[in-house]
C-alpha positions as a LaTeX table, in Angstrom:
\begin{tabular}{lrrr}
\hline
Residue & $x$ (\AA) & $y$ (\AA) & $z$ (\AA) \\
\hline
Unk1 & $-73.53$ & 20.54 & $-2.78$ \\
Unk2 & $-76.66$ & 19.64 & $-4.63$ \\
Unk3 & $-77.21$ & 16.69 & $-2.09$ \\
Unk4 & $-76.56$ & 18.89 & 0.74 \\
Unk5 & $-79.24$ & 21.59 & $-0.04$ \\
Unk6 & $-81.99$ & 19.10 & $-0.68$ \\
Unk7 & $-81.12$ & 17.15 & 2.34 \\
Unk8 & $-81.29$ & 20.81 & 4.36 \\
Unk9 & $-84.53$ & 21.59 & 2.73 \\
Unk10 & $-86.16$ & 18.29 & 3.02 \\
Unk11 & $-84.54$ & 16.72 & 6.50 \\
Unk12 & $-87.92$ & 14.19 & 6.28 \\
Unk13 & $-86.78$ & 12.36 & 3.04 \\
Unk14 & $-83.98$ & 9.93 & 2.61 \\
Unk15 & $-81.35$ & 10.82 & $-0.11$ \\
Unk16 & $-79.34$ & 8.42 & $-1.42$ \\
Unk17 & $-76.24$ & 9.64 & $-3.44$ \\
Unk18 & $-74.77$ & 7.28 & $-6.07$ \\
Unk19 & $-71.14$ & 7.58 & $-7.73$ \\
Unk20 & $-70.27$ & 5.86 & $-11.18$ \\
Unk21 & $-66.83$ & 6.35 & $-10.00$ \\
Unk22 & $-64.50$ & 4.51 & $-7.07$ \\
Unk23 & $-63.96$ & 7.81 & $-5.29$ \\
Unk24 & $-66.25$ & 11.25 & $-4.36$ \\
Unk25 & $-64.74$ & 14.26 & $-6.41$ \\
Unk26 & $-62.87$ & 12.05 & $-9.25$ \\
Unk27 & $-63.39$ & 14.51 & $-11.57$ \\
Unk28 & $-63.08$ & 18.74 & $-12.14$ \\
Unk29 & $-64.08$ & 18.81 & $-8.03$ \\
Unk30 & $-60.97$ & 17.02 & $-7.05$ \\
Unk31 & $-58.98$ & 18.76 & $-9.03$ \\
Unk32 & $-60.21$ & 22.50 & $-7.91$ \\
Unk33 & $-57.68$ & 25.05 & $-6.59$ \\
Unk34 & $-59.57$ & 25.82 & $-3.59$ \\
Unk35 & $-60.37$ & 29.30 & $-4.08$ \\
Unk36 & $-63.05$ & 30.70 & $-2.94$ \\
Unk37 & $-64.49$ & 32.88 & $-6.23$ \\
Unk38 & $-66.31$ & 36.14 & $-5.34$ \\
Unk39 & $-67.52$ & 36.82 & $-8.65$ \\
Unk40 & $-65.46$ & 39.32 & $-9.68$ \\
Unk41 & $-64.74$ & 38.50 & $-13.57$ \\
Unk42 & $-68.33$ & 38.68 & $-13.92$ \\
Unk43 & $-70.92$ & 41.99 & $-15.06$ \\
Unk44 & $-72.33$ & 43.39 & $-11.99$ \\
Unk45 & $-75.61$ & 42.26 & $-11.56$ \\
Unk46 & $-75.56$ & 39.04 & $-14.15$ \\
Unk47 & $-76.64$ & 35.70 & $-13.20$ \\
Unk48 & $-73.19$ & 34.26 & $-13.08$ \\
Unk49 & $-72.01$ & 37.02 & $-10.84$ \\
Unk50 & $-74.99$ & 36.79 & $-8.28$ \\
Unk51 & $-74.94$ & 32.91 & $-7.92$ \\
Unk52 & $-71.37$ & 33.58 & $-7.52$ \\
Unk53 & $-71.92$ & 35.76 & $-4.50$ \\
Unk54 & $-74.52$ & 33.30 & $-3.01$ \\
Unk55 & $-72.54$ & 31.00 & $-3.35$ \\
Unk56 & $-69.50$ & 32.56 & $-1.35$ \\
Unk57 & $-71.39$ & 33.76 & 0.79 \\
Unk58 & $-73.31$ & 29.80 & 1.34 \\
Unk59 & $-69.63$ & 28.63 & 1.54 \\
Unk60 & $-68.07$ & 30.36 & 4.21 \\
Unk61 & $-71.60$ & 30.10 & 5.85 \\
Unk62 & $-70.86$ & 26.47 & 5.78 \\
Unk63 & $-67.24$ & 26.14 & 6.95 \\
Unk64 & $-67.84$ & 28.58 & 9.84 \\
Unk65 & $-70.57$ & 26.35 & 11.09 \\
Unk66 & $-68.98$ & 23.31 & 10.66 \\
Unk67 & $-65.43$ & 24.20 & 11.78 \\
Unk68 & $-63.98$ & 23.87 & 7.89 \\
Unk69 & $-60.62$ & 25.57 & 8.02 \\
Unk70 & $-60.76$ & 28.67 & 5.69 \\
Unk71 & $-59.04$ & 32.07 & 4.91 \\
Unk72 & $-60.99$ & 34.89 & 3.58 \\
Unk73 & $-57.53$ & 37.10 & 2.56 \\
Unk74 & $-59.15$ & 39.42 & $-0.07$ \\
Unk75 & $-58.00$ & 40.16 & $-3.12$ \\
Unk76 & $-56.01$ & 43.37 & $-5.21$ \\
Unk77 & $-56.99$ & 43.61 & $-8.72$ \\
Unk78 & $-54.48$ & 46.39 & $-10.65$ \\
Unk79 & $-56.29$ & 47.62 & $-13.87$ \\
\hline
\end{tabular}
């Protein structure tokens, strides 16, 4: 993701991405459960929560425009 955005903001330079291991997402990415997180579990209007809404909102951005199969289903939260 972090290559991604500075390759969008900065088409003109090359970028060259280097992995320690023998595979891309080795590690906590590859491992993921592939939920989308709206920010929910967060305080209205904290850091954590608005990155997490950017970055929902940057995600499905991304698979719409690039044909990534997703499912936005919602979710029901019982209090």
């Amino acid at each position: 993701a972090t290559l991604y955005q500075l390759q969008t903001r900065h088409p003109e330079k090359k970028i060259l991405l280097l992995e320690k291991e023998e595979r891309l997402a080795a590690h906590q990415t590859g491992h993921n459960s592939g939920v989308i997180h709206s920010g929910l579990y967060y305080k209205p209007g904290s850091k954590k929560a608005i990155n997490c809404v950017r970055g929902r909102r940057a995600l499905v951005k991304f698979a719409q425009e690039h044909n990534v199969a997703h499912e936005v289903c919602g979710k029901v939260v019982v209090a």
